[in-house]
mmCIF file of C-alpha atoms and ligand atoms in Angstrom:
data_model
loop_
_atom_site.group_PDB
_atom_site.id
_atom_site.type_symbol
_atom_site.label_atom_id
_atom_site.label_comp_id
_atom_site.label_asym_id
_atom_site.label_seq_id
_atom_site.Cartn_x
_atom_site.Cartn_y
_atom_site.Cartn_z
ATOM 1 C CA UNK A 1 -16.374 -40.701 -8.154
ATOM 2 C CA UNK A 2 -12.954 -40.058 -7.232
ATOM 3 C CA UNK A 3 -12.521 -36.112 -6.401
ATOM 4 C CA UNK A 4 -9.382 -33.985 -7.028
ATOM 5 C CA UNK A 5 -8.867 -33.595 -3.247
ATOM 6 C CA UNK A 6 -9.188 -37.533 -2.708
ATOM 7 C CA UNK A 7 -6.799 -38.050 -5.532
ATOM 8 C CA UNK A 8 -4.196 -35.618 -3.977
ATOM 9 C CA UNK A 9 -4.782 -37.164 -0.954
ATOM 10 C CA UNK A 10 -3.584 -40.340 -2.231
ATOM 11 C CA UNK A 11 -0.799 -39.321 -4.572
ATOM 12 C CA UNK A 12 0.600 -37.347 -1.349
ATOM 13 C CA UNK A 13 0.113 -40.692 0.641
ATOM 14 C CA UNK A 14 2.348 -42.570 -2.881
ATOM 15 C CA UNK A 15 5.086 -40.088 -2.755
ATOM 16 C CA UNK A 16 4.949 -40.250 1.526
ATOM 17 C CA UNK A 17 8.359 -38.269 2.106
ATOM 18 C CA UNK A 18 9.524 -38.223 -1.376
ATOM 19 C CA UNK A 19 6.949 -35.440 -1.470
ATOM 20 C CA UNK A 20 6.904 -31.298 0.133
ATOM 21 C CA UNK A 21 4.069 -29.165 -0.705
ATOM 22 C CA UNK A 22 4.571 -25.435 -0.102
ATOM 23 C CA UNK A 23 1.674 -22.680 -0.788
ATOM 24 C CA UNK A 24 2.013 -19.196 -0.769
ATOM 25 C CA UNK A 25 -0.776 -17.031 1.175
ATOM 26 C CA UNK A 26 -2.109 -15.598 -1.395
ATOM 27 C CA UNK A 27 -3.197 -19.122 -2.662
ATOM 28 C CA UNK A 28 -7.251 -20.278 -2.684
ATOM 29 C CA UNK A 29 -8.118 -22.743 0.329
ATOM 30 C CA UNK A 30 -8.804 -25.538 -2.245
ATOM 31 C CA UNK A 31 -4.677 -25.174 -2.824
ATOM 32 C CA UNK A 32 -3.522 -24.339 0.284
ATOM 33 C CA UNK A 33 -5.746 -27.281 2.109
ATOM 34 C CA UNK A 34 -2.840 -29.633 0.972
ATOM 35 C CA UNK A 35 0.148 -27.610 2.084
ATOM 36 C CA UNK A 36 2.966 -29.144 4.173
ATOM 37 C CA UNK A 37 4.104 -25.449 4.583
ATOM 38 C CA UNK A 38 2.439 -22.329 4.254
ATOM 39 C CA UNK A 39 4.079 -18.700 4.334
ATOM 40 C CA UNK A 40 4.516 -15.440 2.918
ATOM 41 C CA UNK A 41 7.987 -15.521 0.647
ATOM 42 C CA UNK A 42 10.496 -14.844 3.739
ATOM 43 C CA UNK A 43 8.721 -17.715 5.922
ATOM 44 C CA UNK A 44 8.688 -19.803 2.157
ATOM 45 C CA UNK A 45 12.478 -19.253 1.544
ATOM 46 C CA UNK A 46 13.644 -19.716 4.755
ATOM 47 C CA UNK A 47 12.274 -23.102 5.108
ATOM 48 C CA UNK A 48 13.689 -24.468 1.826
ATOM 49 C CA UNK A 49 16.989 -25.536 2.847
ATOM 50 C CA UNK A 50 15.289 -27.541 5.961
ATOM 51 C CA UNK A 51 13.570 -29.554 3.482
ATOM 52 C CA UNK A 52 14.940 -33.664 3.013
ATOM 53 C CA UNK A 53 11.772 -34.278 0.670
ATOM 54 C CA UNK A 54 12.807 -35.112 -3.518
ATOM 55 C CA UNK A 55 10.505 -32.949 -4.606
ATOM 56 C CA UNK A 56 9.074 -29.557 -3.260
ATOM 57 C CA UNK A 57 5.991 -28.398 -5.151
ATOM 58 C CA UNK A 58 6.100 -24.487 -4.930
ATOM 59 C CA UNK A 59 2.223 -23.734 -5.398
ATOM 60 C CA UNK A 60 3.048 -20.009 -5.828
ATOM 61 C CA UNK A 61 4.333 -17.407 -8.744
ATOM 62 C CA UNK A 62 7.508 -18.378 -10.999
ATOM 63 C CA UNK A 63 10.007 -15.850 -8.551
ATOM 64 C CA UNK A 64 9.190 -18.057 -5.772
ATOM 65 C CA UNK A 65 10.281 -21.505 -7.254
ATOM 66 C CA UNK A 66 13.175 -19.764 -8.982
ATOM 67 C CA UNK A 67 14.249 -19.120 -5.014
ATOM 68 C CA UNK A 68 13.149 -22.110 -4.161
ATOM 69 C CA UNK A 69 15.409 -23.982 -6.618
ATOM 70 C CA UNK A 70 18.001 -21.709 -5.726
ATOM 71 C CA UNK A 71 17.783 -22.994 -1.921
ATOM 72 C CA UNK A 72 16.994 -26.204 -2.311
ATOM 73 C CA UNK A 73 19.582 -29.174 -1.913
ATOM 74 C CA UNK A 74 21.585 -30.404 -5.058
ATOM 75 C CA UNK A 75 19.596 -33.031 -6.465
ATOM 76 C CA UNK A 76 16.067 -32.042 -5.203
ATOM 77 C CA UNK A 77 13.481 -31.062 -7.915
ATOM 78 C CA UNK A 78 11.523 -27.530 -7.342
ATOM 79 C CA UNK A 79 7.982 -28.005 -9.637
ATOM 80 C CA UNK A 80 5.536 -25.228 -10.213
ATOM 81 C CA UNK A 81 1.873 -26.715 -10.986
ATOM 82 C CA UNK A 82 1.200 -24.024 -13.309
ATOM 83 C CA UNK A 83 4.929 -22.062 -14.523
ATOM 84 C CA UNK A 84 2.810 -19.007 -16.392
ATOM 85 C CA UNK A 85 1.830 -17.805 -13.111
ATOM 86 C CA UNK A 86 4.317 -15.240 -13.235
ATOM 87 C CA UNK A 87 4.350 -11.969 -11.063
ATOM 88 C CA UNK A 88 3.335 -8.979 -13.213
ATOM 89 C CA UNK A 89 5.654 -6.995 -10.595
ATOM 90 C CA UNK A 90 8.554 -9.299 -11.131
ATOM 91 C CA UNK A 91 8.711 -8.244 -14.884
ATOM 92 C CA UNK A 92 8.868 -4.759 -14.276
ATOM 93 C CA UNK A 93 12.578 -5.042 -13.604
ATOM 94 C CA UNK A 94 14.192 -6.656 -16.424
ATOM 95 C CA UNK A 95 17.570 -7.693 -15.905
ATOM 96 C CA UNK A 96 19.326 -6.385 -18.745
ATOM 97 C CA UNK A 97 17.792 -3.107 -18.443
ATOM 98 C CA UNK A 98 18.498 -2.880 -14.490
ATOM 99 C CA UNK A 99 22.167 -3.935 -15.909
ATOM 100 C CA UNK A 100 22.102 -0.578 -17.994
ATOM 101 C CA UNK A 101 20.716 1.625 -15.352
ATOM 102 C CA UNK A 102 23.404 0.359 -13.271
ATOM 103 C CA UNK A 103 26.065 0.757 -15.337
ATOM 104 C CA UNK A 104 24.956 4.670 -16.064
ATOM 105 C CA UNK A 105 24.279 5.187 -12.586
ATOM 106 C CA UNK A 106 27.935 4.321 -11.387
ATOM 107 C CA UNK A 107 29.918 5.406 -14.325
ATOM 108 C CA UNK A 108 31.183 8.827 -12.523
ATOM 109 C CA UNK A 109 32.502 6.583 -9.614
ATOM 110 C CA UNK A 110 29.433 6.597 -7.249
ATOM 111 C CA UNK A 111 28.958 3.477 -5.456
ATOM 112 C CA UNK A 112 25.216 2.470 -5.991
ATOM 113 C CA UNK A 113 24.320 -0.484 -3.832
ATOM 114 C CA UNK A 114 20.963 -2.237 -5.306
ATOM 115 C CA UNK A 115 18.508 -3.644 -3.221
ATOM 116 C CA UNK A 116 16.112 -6.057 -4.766
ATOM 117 C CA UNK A 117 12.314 -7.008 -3.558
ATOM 118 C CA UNK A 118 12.347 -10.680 -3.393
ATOM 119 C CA UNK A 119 9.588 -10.011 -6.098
ATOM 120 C CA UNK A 120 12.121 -10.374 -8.943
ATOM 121 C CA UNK A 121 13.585 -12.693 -11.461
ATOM 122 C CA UNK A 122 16.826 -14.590 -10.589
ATOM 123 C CA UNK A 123 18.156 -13.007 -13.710
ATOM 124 C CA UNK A 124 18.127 -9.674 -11.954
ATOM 125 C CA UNK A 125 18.650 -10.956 -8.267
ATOM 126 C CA UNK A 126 22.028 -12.019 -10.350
ATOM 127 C CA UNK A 127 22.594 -8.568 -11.107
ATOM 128 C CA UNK A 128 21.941 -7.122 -7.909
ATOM 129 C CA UNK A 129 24.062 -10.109 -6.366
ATOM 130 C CA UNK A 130 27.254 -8.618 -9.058
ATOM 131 C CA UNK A 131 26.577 -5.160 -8.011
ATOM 132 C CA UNK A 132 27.477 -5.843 -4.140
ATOM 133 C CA UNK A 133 23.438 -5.460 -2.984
ATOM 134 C CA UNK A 134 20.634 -7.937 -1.800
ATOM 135 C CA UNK A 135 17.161 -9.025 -1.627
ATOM 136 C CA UNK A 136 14.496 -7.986 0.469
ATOM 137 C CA UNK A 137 10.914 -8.739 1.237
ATOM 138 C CA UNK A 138 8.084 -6.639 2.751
ATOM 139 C CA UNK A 139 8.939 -7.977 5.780
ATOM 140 C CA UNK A 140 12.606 -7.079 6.536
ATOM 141 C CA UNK A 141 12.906 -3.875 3.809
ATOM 142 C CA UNK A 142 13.389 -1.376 6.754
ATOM 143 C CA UNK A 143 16.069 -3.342 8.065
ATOM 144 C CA UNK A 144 17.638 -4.110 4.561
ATOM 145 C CA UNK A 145 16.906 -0.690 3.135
ATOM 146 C CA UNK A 146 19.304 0.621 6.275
ATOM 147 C CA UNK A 147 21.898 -1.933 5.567
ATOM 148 C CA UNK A 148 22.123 -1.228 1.932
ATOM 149 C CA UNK A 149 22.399 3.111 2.723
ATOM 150 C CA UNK A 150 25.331 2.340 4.775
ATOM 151 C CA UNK A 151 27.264 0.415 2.234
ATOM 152 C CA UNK A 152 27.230 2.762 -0.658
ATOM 153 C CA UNK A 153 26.469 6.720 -1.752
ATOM 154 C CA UNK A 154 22.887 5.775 -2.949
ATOM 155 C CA UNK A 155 20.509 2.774 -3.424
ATOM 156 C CA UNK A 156 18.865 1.343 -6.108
ATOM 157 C CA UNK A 157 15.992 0.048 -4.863
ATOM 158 C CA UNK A 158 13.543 -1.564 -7.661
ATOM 159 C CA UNK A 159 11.144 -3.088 -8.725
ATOM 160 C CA UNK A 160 8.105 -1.638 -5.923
ATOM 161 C CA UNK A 161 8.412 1.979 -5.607
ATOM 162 C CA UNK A 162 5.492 1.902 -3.328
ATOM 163 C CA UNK A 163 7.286 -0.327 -0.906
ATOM 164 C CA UNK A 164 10.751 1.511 -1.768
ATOM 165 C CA UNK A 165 8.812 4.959 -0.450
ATOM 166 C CA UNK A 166 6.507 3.562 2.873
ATOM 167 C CA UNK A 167 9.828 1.874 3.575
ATOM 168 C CA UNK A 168 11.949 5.239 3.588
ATOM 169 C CA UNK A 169 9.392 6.948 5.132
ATOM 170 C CA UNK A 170 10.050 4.567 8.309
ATOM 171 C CA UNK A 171 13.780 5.719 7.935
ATOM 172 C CA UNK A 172 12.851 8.928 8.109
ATOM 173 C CA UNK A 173 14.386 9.823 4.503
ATOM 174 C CA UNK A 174 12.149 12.995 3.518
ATOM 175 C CA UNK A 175 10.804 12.759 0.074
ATOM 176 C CA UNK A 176 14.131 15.437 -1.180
ATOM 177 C CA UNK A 177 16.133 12.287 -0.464
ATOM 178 C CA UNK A 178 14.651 10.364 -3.191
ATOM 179 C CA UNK A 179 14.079 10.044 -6.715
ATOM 180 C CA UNK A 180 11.444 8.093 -8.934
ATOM 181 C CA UNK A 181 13.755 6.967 -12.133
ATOM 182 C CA UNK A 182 12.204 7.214 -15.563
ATOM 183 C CA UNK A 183 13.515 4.073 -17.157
ATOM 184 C CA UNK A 184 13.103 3.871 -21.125
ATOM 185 C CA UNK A 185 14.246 0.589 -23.458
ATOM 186 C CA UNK A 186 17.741 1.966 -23.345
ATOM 187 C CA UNK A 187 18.461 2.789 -19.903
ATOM 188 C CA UNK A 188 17.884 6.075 -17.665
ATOM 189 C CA UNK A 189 15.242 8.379 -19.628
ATOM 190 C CA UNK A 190 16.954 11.067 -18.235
ATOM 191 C CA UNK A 191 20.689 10.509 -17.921
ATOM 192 C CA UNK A 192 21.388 14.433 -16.946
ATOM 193 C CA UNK A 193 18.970 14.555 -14.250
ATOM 194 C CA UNK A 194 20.541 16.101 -10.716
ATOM 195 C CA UNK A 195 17.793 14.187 -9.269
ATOM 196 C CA UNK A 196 20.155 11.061 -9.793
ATOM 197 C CA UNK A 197 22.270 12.064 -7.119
ATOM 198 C CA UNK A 198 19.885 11.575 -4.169
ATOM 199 C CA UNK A 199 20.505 8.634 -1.961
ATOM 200 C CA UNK A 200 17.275 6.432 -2.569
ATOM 201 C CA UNK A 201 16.603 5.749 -6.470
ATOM 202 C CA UNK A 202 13.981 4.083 -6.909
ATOM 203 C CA UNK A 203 13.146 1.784 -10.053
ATOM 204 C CA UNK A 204 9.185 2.714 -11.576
ATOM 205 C CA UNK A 205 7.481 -0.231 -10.315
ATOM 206 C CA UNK A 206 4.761 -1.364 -8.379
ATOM 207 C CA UNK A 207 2.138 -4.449 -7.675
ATOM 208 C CA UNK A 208 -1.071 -3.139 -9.551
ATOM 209 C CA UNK A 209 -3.322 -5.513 -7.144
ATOM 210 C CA UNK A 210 -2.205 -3.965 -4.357
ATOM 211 C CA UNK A 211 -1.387 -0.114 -6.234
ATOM 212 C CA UNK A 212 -5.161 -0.121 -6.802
ATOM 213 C CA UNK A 213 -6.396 0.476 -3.652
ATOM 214 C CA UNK A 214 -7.195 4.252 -2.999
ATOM 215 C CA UNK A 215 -7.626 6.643 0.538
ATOM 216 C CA UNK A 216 -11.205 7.354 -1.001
ATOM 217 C CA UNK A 217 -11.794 3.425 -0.022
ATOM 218 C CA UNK A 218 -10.219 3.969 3.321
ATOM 219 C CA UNK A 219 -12.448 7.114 4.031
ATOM 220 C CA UNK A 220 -15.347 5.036 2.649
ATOM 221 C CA UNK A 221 -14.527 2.052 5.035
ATOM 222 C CA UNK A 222 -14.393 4.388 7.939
ATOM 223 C CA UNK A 223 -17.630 5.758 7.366
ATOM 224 C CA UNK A 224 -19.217 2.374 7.179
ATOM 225 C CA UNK A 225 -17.428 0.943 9.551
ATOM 226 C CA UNK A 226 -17.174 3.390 12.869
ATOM 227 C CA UNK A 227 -13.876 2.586 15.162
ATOM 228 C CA UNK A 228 -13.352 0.011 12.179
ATOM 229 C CA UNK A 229 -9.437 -1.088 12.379
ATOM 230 C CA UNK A 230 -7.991 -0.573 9.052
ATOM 231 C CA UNK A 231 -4.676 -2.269 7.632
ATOM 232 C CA UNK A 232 -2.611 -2.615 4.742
ATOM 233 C CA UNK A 233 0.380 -4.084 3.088
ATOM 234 C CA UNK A 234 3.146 -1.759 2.134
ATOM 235 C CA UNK A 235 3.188 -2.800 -1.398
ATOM 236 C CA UNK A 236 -0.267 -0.008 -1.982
ATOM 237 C CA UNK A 237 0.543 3.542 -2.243
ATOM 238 C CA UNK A 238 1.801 5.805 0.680
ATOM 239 C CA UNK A 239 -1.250 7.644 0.697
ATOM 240 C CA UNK A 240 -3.580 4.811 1.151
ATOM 241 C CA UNK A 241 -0.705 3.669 3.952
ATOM 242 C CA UNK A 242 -1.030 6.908 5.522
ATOM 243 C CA UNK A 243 -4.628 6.651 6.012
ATOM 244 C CA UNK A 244 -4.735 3.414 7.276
ATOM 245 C CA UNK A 245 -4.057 2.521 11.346
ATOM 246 C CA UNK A 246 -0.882 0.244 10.419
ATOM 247 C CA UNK A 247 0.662 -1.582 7.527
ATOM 248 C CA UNK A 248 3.132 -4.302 7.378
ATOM 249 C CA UNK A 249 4.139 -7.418 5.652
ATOM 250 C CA UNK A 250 1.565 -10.240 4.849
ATOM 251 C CA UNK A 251 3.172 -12.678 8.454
ATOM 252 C CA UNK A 252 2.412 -8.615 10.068
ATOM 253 C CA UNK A 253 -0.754 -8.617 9.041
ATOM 254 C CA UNK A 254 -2.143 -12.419 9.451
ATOM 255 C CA UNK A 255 -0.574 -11.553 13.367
ATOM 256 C CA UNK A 256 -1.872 -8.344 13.742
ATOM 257 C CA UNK A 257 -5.498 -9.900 12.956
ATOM 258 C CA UNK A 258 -5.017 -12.905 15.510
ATOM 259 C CA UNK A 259 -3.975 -10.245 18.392
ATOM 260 C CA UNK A 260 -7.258 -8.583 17.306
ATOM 261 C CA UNK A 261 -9.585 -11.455 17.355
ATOM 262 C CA UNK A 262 -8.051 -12.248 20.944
ATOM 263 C CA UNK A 263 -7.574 -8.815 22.510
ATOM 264 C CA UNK A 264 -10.225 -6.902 20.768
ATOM 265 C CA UNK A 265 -13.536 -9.412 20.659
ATOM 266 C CA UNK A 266 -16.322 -7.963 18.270
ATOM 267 C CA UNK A 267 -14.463 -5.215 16.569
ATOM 268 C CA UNK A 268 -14.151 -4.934 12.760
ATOM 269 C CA UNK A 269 -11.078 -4.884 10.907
ATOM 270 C CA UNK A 270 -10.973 -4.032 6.913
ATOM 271 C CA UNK A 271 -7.122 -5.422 5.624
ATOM 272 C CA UNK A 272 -5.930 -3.792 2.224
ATOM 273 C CA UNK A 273 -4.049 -6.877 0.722
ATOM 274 C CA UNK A 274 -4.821 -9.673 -1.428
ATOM 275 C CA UNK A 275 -8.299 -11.221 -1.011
ATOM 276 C CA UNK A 276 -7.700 -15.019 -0.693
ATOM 277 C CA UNK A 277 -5.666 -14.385 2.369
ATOM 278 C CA UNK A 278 -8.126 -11.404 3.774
ATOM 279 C CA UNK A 279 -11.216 -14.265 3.116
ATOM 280 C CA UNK A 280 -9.140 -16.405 5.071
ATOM 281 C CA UNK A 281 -8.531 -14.750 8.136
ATOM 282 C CA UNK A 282 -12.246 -13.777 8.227
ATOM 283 C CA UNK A 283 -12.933 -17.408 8.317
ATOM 284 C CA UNK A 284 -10.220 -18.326 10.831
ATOM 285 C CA UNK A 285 -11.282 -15.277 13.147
ATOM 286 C CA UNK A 286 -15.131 -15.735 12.320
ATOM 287 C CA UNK A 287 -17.208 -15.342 15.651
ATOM 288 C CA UNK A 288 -14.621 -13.040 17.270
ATOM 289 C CA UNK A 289 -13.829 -10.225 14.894
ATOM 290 C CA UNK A 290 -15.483 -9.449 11.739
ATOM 291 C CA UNK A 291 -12.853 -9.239 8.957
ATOM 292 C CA UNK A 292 -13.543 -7.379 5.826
ATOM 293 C CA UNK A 293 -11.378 -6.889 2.717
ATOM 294 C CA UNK A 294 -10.818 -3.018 1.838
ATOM 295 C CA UNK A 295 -11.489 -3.621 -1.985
ATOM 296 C CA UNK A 296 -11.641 -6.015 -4.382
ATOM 297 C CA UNK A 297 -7.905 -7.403 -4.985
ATOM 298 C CA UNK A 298 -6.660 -10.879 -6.197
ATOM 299 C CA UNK A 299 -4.065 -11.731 -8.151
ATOM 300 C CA UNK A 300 -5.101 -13.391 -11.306
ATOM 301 C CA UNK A 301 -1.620 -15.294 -11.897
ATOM 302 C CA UNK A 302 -1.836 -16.631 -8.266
ATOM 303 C CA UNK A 303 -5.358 -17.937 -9.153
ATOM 304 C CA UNK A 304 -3.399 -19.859 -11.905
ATOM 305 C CA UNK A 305 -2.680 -22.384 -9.417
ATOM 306 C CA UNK A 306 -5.191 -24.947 -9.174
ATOM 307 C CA UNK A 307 -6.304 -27.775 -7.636
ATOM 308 C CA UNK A 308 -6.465 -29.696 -11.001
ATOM 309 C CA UNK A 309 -2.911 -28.791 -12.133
ATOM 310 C CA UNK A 310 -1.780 -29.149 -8.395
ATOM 311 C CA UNK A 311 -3.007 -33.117 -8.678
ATOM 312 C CA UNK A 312 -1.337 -33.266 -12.240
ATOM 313 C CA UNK A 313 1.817 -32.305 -11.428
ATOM 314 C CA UNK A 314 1.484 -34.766 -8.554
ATOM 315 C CA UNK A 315 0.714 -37.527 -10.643
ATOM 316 C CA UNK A 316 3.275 -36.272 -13.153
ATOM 317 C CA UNK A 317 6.173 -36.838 -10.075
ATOM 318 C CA UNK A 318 4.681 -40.252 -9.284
ATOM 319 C CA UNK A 319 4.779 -41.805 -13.119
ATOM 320 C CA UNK A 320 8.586 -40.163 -13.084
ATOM 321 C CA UNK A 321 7.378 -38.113 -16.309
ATOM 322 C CA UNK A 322 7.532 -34.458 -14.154
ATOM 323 C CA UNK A 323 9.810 -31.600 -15.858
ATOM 324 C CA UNK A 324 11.244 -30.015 -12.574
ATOM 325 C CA UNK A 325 12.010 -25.935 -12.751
ATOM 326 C CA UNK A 326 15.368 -25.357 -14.689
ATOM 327 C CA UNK A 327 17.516 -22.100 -13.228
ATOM 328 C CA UNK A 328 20.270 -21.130 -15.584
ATOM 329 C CA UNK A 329 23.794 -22.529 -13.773
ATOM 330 C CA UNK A 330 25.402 -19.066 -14.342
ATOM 331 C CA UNK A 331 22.921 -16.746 -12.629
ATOM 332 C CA UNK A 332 22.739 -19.181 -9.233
ATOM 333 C CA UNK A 333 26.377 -18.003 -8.062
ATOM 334 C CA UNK A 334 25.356 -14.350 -7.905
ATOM 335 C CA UNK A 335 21.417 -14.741 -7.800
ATOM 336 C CA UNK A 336 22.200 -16.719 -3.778
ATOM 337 C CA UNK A 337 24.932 -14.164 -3.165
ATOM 338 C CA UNK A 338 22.028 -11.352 -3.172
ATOM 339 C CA UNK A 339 19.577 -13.752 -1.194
ATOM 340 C CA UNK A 340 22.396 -15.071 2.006
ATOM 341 C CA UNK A 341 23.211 -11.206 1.817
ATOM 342 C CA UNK A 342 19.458 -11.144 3.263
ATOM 343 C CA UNK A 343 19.489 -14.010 5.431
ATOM 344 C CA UNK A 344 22.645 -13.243 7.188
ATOM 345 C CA UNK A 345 21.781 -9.410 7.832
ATOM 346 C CA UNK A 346 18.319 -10.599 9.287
ATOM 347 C CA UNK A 347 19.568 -13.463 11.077
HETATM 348 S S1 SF4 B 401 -0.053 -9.826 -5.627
HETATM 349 FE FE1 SF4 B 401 1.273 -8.425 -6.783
HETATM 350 S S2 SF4 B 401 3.355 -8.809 -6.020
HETATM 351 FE FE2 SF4 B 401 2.063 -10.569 -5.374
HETATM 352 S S3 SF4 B 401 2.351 -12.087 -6.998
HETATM 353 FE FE3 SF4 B 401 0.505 -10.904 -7.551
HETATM 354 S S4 SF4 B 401 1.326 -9.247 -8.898
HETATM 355 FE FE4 SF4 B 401 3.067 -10.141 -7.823
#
């Protein structure tokens, strides 16, 4: 019998160059085992536009195809195996609402420069795009957050408040400088507020795989663990970040793992993200370094990418019957404005 891996196998071989297959690293092994490219979303988006192949299939969450149809070439088809899997994170930031808060927020004449986690629809990346700001993504925020505080009187910074806060923190911004907004249907809850004069605004937010680990699981690690290395992503709260050794982007902490295993033989290190990659990197660095995950953390629409709708889609491209991801010609103009705002300040 004919398994779902041998059938890939051979659909990849049909399509030959026709064919791109790019996983996110939060994908299971079964996925990612027939990647072309893996990568967290900077490495992901800034590999797009290298791309000759017809088709790129984005095994990843709906915000990631949308930027990788965005990128991609005129004519090339973006498909998602599975378009539910949609980032809960990514709808915390509506675009017509973000539209509203804006509009409040710069009525009196301030300049308000938004600044957009790369976690986000292309509706709002749109808005952001209008409103003179730009994407980031865990990886660059310090270096965006600076560029978008010298352009304006204040930042909107939305949808991860989490990362918004660790992120300032590396600024040095004290916590006087910023503001958590309270966002209702309508707009700003609280339209009066003096608070919305502080530089950093920062949209309510927040990744609730990663918000849900806790210092008590840090403290709990330690103890189990003595002269354990512990390490998170900045997406969990600044009090688990605080307790941890470092914290950085996903790329940070897949490198910051390697230097262990090679520098560091036999230590432990416990990583605070999501637990496909952690599992991952324990099996890459097994032998060397033991690598344990601080808590239990995966993200159920990730895990909506699978292996069987990853070998349907590919047979779906092959018979010509596929239904490629469809971005809304209006929103690309502004939506790419807000993402080459990224790439050329990180260039
Ligand atoms: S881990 Fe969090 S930020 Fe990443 S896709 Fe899942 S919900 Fe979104």
């Amino acid at each position: 019998m004919r398994t779902l891996a041998s059938a890939i196998a051979a659909l990849k071989k049909e399509l030959g160059r026709d064919l791109c297959i790019m996983g996110h690293h939060y994908q299971n092994d079964r996925v990612v085992a027939h990647c072309d490219i893996t990568g967290d979303s900077l490495e992901l988006a800034r590999q797009v536009p290298g791309i000759e192949a017809a088709h790129i299939v984005f095994c990843g969450v709906y915000f990631m195809g949308e930027s990788a149809a965005l990128l991609a070439k005129p004519g090339q088809a973006v498909h998602l195996p599975d378009p539910a899997a949609d980032c809960m994170m990514s709808l915390m930031s509506p675009a017509g609402l973000a539209r509203r808060v804006l509009e409040q927020l710069t009525a009196t004449g301030r300049r308000i420069v938004p600044l957009a986690y790369v976690n986000t629809t292309l509706a709002l990346k749109a808005v952001v795009g209008e409103y003179g700001g730009a994407v980031c993504t865990s990886a660059n925020a310090e270096t965006m957050l600076r560029w978008a505080l010298e352009r304006g009187d204040g930042v909107l910074f939305l949808p991860d408040k989490h990362l918004g806060r660790n992120t300032a923190e590396k600024l040095g911004l004290a916590p006087e400088d910023q503001h958590i907004l309270k966002v209702s249907g309508q707009g700003l809850a609280e339209p009066e507020s003096a608070f919305l004069g502080r530089p950093l605004l920062l949209w309510p937010g927040c990744c609730a795989i990663h918000a849900r680990f806790t210092p008590a699981q840090v403290a709990d690690a330690r103890a189990a663990h003595p002269g354990c290395r512990i390490t998170a992503h900045p997406e969990c709260r600044p009090e688990v970040i605080h307790a941890c050794d470092a914290a950085g982007s996903t790329s940070f902490l897949i490198k910051d793992a390697a230097r262990l295993a090679e520098k560091a033989p036999g230590s432990t290190l416990i990583i605070g993200t999501e637990n496909n990659l952690v599992a991952r990197l324990a099996a890459r660095h097994a032998g060397r370094c033991r690598i344990l995950p601080l808590g239990r953390a995966f993200c159920p629409d990730m895990a909506k990418v699978t292996e069987e709708k990853l070998s349907a889609t590919l047979s779906a491209i092959a018979r010509g019957q596929a239904a490629p991801l469809q971005v809304e010609a209006a929103l690309c103009e502004p939506a790419r404005l807000s993402l080459t705002r990224m790439l050329e300040a990180c260039a």
